[in-house]
Short mmCIF file of C-alpha atoms in Angstrom, two decimals:
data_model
loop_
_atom_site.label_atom_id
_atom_site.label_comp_id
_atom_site.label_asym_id
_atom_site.label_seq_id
_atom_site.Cartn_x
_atom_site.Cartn_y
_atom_site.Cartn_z
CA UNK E 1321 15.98 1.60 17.70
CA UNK E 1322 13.87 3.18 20.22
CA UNK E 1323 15.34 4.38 22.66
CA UNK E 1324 16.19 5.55 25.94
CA UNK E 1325 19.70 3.69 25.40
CA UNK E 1326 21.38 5.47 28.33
CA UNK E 1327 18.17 5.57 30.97
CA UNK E 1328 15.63 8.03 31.81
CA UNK E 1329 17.73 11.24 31.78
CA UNK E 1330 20.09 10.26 28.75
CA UNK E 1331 20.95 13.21 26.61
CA UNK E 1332 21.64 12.97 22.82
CA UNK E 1333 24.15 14.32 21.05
CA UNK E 1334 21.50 14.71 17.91
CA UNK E 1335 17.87 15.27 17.54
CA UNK E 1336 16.38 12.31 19.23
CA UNK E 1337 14.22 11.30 15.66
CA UNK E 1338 17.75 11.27 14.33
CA UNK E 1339 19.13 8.82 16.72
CA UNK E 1340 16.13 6.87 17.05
CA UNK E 1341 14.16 5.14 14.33
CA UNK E 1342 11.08 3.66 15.96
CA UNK E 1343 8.29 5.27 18.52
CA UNK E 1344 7.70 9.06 17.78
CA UNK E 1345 4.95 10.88 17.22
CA UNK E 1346 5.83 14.28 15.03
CA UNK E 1347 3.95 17.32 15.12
CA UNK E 1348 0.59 18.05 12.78
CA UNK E 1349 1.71 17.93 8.98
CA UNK E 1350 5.54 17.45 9.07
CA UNK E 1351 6.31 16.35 5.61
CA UNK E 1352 9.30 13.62 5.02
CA UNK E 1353 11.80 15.92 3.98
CA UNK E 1354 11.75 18.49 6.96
CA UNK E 1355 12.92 15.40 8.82
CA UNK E 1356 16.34 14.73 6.57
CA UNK E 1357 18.98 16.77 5.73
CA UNK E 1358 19.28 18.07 2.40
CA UNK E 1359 21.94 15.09 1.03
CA UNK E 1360 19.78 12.42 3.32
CA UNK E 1361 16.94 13.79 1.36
CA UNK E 1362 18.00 13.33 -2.13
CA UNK E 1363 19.20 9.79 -1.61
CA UNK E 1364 15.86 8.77 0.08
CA UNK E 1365 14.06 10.09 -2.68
CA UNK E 1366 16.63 8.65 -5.11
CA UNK E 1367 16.50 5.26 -3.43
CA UNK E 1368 12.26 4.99 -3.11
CA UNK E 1369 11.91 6.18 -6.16
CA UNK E 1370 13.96 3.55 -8.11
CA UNK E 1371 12.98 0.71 -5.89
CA UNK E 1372 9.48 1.64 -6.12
CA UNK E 1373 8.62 3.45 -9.31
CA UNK E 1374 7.59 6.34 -6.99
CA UNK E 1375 7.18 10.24 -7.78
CA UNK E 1376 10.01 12.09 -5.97
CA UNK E 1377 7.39 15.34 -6.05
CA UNK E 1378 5.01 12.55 -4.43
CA UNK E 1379 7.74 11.20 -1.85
CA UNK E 1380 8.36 14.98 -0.61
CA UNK E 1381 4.94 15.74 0.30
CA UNK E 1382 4.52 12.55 2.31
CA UNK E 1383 3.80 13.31 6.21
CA UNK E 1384 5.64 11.50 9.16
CA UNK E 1385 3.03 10.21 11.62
CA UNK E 1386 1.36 12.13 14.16
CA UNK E 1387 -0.74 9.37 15.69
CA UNK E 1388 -0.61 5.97 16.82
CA UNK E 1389 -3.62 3.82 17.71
CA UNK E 1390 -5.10 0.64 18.84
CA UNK E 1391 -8.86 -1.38 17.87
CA UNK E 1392 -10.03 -3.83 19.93
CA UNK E 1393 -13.53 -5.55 20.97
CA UNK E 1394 -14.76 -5.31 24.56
CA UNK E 1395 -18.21 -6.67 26.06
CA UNK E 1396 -21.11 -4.34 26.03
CA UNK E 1397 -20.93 -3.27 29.48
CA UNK E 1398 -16.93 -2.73 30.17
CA UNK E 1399 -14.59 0.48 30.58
CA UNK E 1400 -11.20 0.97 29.30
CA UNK E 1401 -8.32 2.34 31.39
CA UNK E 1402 -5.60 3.95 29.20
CA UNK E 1403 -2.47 4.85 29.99
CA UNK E 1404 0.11 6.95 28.03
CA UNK E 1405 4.27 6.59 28.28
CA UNK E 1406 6.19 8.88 26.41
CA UNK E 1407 8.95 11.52 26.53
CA UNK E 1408 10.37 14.51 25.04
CA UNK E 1409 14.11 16.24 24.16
CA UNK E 1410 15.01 19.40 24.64
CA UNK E 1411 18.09 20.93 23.37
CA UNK E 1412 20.81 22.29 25.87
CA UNK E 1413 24.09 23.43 25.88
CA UNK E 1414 25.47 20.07 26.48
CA UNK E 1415 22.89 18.35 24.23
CA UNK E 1416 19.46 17.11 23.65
CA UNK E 1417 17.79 16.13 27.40
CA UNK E 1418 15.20 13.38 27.76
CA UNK E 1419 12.19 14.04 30.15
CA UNK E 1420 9.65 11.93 30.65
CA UNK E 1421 6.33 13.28 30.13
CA UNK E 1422 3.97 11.29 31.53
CA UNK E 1423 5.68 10.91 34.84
CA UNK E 1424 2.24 12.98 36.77
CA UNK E 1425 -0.09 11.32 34.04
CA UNK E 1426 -2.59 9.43 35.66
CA UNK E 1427 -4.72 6.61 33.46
CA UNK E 1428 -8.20 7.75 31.61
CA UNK E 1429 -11.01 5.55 32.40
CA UNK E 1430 -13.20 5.76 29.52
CA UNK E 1431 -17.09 4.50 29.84
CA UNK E 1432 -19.15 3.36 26.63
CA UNK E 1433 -20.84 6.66 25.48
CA UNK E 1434 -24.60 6.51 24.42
CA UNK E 1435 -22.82 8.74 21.34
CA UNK E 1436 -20.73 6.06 19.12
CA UNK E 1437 -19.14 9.70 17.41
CA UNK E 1438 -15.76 10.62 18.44
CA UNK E 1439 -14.56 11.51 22.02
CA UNK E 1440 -11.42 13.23 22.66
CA UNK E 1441 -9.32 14.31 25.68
CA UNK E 1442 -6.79 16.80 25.89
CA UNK E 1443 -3.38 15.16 28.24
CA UNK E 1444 -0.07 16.10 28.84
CA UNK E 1445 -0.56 20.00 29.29
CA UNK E 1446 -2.39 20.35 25.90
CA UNK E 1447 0.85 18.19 23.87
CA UNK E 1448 -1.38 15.23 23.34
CA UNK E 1449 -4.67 13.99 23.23
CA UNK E 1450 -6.66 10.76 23.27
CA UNK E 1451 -9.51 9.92 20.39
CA UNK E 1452 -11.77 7.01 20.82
CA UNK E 1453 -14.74 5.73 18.78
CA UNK E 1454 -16.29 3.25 20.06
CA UNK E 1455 -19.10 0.91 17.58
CA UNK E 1456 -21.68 -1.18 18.97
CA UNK E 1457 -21.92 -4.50 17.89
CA UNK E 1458 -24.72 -6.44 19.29
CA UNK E 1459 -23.74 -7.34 23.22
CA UNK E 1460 -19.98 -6.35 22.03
CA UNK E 1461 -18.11 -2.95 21.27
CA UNK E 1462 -15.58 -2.66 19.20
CA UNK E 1463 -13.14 0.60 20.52
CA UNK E 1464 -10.71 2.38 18.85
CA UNK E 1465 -8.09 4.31 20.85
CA UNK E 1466 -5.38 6.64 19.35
CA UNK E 1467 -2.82 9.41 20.74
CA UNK E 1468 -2.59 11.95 18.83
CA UNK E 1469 0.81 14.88 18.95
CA UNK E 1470 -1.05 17.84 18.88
CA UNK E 1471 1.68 20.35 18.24
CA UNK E 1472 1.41 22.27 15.11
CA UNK E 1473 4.02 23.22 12.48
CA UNK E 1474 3.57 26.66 10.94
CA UNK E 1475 3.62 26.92 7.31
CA UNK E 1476 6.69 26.58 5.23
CA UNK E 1477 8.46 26.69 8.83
CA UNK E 1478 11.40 23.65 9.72
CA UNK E 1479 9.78 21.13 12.78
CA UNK E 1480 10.91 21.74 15.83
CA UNK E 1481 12.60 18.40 17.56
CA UNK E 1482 11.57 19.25 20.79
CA UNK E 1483 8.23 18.73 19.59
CA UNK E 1484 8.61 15.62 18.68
CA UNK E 1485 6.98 12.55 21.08
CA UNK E 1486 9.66 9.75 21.32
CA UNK E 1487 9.14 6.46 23.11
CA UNK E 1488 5.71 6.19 22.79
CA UNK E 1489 3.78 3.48 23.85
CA UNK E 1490 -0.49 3.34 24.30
CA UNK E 1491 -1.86 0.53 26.90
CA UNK E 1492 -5.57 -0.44 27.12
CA UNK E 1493 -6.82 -2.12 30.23
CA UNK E 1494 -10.07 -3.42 30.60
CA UNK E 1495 -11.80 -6.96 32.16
CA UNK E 1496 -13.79 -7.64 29.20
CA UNK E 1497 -11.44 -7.89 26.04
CA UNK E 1498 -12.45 -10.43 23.44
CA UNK E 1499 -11.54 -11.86 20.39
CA UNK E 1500 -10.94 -9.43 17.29
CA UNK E 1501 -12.98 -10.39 14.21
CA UNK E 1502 -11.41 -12.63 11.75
CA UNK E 1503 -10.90 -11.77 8.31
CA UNK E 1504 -13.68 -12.39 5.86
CA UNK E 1505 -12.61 -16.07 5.53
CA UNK E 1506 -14.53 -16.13 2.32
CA UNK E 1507 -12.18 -13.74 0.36
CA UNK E 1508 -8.69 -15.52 1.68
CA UNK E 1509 -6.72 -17.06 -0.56
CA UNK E 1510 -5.89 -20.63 -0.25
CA UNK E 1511 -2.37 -20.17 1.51
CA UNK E 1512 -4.49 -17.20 3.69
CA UNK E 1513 -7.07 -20.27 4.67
CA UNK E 1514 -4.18 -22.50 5.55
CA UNK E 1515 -2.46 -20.02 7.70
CA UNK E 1516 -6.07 -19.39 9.48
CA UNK E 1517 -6.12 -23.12 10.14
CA UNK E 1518 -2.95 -23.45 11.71
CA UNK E 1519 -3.49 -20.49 14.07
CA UNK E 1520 -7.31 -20.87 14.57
CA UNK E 1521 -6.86 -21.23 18.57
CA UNK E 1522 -4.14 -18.26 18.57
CA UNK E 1523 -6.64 -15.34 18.76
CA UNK E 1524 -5.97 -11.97 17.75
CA UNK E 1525 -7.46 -8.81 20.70
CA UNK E 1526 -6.06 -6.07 19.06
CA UNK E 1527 -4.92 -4.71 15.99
CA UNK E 1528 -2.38 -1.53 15.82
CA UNK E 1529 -2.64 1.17 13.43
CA UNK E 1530 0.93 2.97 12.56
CA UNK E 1531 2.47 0.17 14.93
CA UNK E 1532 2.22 -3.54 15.87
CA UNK E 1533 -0.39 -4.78 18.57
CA UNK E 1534 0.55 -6.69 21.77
CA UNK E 1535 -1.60 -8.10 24.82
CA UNK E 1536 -1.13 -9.99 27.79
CA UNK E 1537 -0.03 -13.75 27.03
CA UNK E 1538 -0.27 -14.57 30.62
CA UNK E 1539 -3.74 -15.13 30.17
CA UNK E 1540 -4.57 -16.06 26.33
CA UNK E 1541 -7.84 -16.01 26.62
CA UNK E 1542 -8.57 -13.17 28.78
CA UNK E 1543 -6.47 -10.79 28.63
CA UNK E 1544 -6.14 -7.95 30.77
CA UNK E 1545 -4.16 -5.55 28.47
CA UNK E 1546 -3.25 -4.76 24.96
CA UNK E 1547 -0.79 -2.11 23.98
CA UNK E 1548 1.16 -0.66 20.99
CA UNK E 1549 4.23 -1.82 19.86
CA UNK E 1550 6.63 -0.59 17.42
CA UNK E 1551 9.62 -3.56 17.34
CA UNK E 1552 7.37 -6.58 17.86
CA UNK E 1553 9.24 -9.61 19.13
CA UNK E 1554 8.23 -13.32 19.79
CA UNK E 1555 10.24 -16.15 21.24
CA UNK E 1556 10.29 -19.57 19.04
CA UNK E 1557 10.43 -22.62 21.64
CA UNK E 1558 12.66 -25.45 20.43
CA UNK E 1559 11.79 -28.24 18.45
CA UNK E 1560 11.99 -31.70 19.24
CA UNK E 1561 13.13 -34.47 17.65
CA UNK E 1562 11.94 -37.60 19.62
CA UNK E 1563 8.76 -39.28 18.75
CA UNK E 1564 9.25 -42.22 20.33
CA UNK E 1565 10.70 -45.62 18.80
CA UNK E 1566 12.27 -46.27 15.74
CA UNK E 1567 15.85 -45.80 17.17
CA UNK E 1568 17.36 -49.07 15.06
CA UNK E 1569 16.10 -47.71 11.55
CA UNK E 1570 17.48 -44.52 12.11
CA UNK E 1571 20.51 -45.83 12.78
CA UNK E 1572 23.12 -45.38 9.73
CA UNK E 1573 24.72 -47.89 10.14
CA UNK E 1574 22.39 -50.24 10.38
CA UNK E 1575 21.04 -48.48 7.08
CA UNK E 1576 24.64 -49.05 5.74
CA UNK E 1577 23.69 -52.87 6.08
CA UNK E 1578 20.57 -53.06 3.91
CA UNK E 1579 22.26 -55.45 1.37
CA UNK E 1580 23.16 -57.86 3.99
CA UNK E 1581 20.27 -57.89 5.68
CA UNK E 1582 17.39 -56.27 3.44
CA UNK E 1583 14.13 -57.85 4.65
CA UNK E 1584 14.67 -56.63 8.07
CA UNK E 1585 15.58 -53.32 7.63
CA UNK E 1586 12.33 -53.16 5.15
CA UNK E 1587 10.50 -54.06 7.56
CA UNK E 1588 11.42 -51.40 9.84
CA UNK E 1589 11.29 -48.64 7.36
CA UNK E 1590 7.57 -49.97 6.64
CA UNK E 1591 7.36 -49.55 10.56
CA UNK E 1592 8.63 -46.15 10.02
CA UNK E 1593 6.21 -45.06 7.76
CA UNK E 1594 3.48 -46.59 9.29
CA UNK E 1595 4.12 -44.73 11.96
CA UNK E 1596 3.51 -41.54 9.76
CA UNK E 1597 0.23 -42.52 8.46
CA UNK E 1598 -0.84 -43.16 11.50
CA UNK E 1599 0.23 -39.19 13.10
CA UNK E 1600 -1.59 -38.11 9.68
CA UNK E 1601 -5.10 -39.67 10.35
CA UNK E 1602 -5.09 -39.11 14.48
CA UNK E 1603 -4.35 -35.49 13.52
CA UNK E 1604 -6.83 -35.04 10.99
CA UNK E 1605 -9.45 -36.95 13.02
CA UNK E 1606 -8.67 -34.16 16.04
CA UNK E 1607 -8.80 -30.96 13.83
CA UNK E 1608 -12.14 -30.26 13.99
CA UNK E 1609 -13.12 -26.96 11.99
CA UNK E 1610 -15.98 -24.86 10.87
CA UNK E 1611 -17.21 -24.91 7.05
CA UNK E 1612 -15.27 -22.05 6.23
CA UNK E 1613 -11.75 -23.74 6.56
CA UNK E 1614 -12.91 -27.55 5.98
CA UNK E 1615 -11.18 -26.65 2.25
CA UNK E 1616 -8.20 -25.80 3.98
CA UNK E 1617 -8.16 -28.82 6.21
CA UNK E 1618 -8.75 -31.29 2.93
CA UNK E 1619 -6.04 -29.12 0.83
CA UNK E 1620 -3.22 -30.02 4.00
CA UNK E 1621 -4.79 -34.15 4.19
CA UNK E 1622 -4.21 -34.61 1.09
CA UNK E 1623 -0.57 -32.70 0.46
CA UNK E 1624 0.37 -35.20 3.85
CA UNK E 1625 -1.29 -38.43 1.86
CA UNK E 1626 0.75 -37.29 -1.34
CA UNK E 1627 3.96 -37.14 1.07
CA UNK E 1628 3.35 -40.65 3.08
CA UNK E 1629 2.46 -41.85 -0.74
CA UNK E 1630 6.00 -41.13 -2.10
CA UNK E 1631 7.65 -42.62 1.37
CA UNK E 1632 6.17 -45.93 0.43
CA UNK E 1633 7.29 -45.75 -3.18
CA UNK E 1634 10.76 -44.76 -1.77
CA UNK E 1635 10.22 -48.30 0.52
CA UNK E 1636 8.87 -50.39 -2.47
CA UNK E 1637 12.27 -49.52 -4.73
CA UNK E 1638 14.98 -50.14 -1.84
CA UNK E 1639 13.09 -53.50 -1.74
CA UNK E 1640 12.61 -53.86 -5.64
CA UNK E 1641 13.47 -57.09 -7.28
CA UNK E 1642 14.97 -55.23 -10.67
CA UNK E 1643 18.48 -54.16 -11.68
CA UNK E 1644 17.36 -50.61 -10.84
CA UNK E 1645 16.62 -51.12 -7.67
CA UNK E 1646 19.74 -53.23 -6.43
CA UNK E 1647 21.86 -50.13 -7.40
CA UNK E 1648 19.18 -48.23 -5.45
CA UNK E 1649 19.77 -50.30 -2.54
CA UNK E 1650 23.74 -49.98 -3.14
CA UNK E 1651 23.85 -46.83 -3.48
CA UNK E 1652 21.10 -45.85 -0.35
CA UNK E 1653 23.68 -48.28 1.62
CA UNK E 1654 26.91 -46.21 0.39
CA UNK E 1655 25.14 -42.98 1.32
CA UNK E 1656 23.99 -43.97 4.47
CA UNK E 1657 28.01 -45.00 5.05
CA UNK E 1658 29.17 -42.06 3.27
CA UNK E 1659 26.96 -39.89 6.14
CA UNK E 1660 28.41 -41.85 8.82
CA UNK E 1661 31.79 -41.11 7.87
CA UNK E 1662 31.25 -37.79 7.16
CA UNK E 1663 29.58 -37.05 10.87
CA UNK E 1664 32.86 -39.07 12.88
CA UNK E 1665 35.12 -36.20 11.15
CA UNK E 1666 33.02 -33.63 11.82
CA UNK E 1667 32.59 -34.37 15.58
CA UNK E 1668 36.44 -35.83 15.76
CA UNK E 1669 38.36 -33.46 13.47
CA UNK E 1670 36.70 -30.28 13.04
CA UNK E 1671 35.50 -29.19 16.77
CA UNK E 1672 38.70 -26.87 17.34
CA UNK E 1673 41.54 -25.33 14.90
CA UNK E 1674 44.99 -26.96 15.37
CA UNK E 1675 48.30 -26.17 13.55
CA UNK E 1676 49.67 -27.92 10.78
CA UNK E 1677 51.69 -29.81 13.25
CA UNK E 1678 49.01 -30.84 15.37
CA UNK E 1679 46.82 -32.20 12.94
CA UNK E 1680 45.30 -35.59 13.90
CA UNK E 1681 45.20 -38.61 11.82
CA UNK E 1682 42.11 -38.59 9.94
CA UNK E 1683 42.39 -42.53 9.06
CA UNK E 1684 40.19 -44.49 11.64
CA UNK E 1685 38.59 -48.41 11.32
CA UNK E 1686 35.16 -47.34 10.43
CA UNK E 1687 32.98 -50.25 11.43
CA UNK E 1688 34.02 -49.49 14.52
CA UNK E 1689 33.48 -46.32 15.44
CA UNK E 1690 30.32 -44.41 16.85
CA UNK E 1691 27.16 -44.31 14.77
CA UNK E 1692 25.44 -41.52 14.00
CA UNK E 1693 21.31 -41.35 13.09
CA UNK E 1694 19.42 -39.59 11.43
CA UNK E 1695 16.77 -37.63 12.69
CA UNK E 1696 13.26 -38.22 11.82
CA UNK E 1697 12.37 -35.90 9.28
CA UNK E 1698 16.07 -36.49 7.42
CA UNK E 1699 15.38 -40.00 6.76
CA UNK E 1700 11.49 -39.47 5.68
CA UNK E 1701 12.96 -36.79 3.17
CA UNK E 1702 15.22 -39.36 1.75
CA UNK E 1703 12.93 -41.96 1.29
CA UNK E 1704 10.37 -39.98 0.10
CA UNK E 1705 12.51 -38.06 -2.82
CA UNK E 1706 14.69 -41.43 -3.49
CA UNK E 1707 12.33 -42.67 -6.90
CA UNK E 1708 12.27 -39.24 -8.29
CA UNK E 1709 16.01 -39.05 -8.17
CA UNK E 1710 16.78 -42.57 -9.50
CA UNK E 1711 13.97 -42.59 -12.73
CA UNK E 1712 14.39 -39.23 -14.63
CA UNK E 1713 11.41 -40.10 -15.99
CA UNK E 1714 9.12 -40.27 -12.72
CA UNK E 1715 6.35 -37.34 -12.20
CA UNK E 1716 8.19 -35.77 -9.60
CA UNK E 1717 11.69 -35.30 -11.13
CA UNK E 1718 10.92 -31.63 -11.21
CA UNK E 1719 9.42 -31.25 -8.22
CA UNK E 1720 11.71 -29.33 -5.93
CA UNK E 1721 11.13 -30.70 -2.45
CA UNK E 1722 12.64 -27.62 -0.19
CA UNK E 1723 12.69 -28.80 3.51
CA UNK E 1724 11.40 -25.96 6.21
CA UNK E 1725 12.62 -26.19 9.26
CA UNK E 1726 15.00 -23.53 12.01
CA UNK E 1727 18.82 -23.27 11.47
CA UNK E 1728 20.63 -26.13 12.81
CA UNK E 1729 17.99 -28.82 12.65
CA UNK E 1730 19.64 -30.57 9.85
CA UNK E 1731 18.62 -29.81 6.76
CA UNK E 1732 21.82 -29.51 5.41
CA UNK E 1733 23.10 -33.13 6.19
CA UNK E 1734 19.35 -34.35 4.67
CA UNK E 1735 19.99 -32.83 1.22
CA UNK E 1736 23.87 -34.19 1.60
CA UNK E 1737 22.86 -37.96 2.44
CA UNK E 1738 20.53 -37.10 -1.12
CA UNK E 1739 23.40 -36.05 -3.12
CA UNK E 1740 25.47 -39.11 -1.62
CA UNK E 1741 22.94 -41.30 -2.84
CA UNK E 1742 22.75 -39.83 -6.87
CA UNK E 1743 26.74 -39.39 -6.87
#
């Protein structure tokens, strides 16, 4: 998407902005269209326009970007080194040759001017240059650094290629980054304030404009570098699923026994819950916030109260007295069996294909084979959604109860152990 796919000296077969999506910088003024080919064109235009309710005359005066920039806020006192990587094509007889251009560039140090107006520095043999504003804000500064392609397209004149910057990337060094500003908490919106919550010790040190921002994670709360980025990536650490205990309630087939031996297992599904409540009040006791997101705070309480709430009423029915609730208790026994059953084959019969021939015998003694368990969030999402299910008539029949969590945690056998337990 950006490029160089085959190294430093690669050469392209087509005009590198062709080949590459992400990462240039075009010359001053280069409207959309120059960029496509006459056919491209008309199907962009086509496309946008549909999707978008856009003008087509609009969409063919649009410019490509010619800059790419970065804001951040520094203390009062401290420089900024910046450094520039970026290359160029040129078209050959064998095809379009990437140089780099910044291979003599050496960084620009730039000091906080008495002048908050605009500074600028011509680089890379009068290609490029460097803006930077920098605003004082009480003991901080808050700097804004772009590059900036300074070749020019003439008039009514096709954009040259070899004009174009590819690869670009802008890095800011300095000792004294700080936290960006946060959004005016007072105009977010409630989902806004809840995402502000989650992520109020994650702070932000730069924001990109035309691209993403990055900055050094080895140090989260001092960086010593934030740079552009145009294909932003993150890595998602793995979840886990032990928290300790509750091994025997998880257990399906000890769930599968809840007829036999009800007040027991009750008893350690109360234990279960408990066990909830308990994560919901230390956790609300530790999230200490300012005014601004104490709304936010009460708004997440109270969804987790409404959620321990229905896992007690889910309790209270299995262990019901009423017609309604033996066949609750029946039928959370058969689907907890059903589950069982279904996870044997699945580990047993499906891990490999076989031929016809070869097929196993699926028939097996099943109170004898290996349990299976559920995992804790499965079993709170079927205790919790079990009255709505059984009574048509409860308040949360329509409530659609969607559980969030990565591929291949499970969600899919939760929802099936549900629809075991209507059928």
């Amino acid at each position: 998407l950006i490029g160089p796919r085959d190294g430093p000296e690669e050469v392209l077969q087509d005009p590198p902005d062709r080949r590459y999506l992400m990462g240039h910088l075009f010359p001053q003024r280069v409207e959309m269209g120059a960029t496509l080919d006459a056919e491209e064109f008309d199907d962009r235009v086509a496309e946008n326009g549909r999707e978008q309710g856009d003008d087509p005359i609009a969409l063919s005066t649009q410019q490509m970007p010619s800059s790419v920039g970065l804001s951040f806020v520094t203390s009062a006192g401290s420089s900024v080194e910046v450094a520039v990587s970026t290359s160029g094509y040129r078209a050959s007889d064998t095809g379009w040759q990437r140089r780099d251009l910044c291979a003599e560039f050496e960084p620009l140090v730039l000091e906080p001017p008495d002048d908050p107006g605009l500074q600028r520095t011509t680089i890379l043999d009068g290609l490029a240059e460097i803006t930077s504003r920098w605003r004082h804000l009480g003991d901080m500064n808050l700097v804004t650094v772009a590059l900036v392609n300074l070749a020019e397209t003439p008039e009514n004149a096709r954009y040259d290629p070899s004009r174009v910057l590819c690869q670009v990337q802008l890095e800011c060094r300095s000792s004294g980054f700080l936290p960006y500003p946060a959004t005016n908490r007072l105009a977010l919106d409630p989902e806004e304030e809840e995402q502000a919550l989650l992520y109020r010790n994650r702070p932000t040190f730069a924001v990109g404009h035309g691209c993403a921002a990055d900055w050094d994670t080895d140090s989260p709360n001092n960086p010593q570098w934030v740079c552009t980025e145009f294909l932003p990536t993150e890595v998602l650490p793995g979840i886990s699923f032990d928290i300790g205990g509750h091994d025997e309630v998880r257990d399906l087939r000890r769930l599968a026994q809840l007829n036999e031996d009800r007040d027991q297992i009750l008893d350690l599904l109360r234990a279960f819950a408990d066990s909830y409540r308990e994560w919901i009040d230390s956790t609300i006791a530790g999230t200490e916030v300012d005014a601004l997101l104490a709304n936010a705070r009460d708004r997440l309480a109270s969804r987790l109260e409404r959620a321990a709430n229905r896992i007690d009423e889910g309790i209270v029915l299995l262990g019901g007295a009423s017609p309604e609730a033996e066949r609750a208790r029946q039928a959370f026994a058969l689907a907890n069996m059903a589950m069982l059953m279904q996870m044997h084959h699945s580990r047993n019969f499906a891990a490999s294909r076989r031929t016809r021939a070869e097929a196993p015998d699926p028939t097996c003694d099943y109170t004898t084979i290996d349990s299976g368990s559920w995992r804790p969030f499965q079993l709170a999402f079927l205790l919790m959604t079990l009255p709505s299910v059984t009574d048509p008539e409860h308040p949360d029949h329509d409530t659609v109860d969607l559980i969030w969590f990565p591929t291949g945690g499970g969600k899919t056998e939760a929802y099936l152990g549900l629809v075991a337990y209507q059928v």
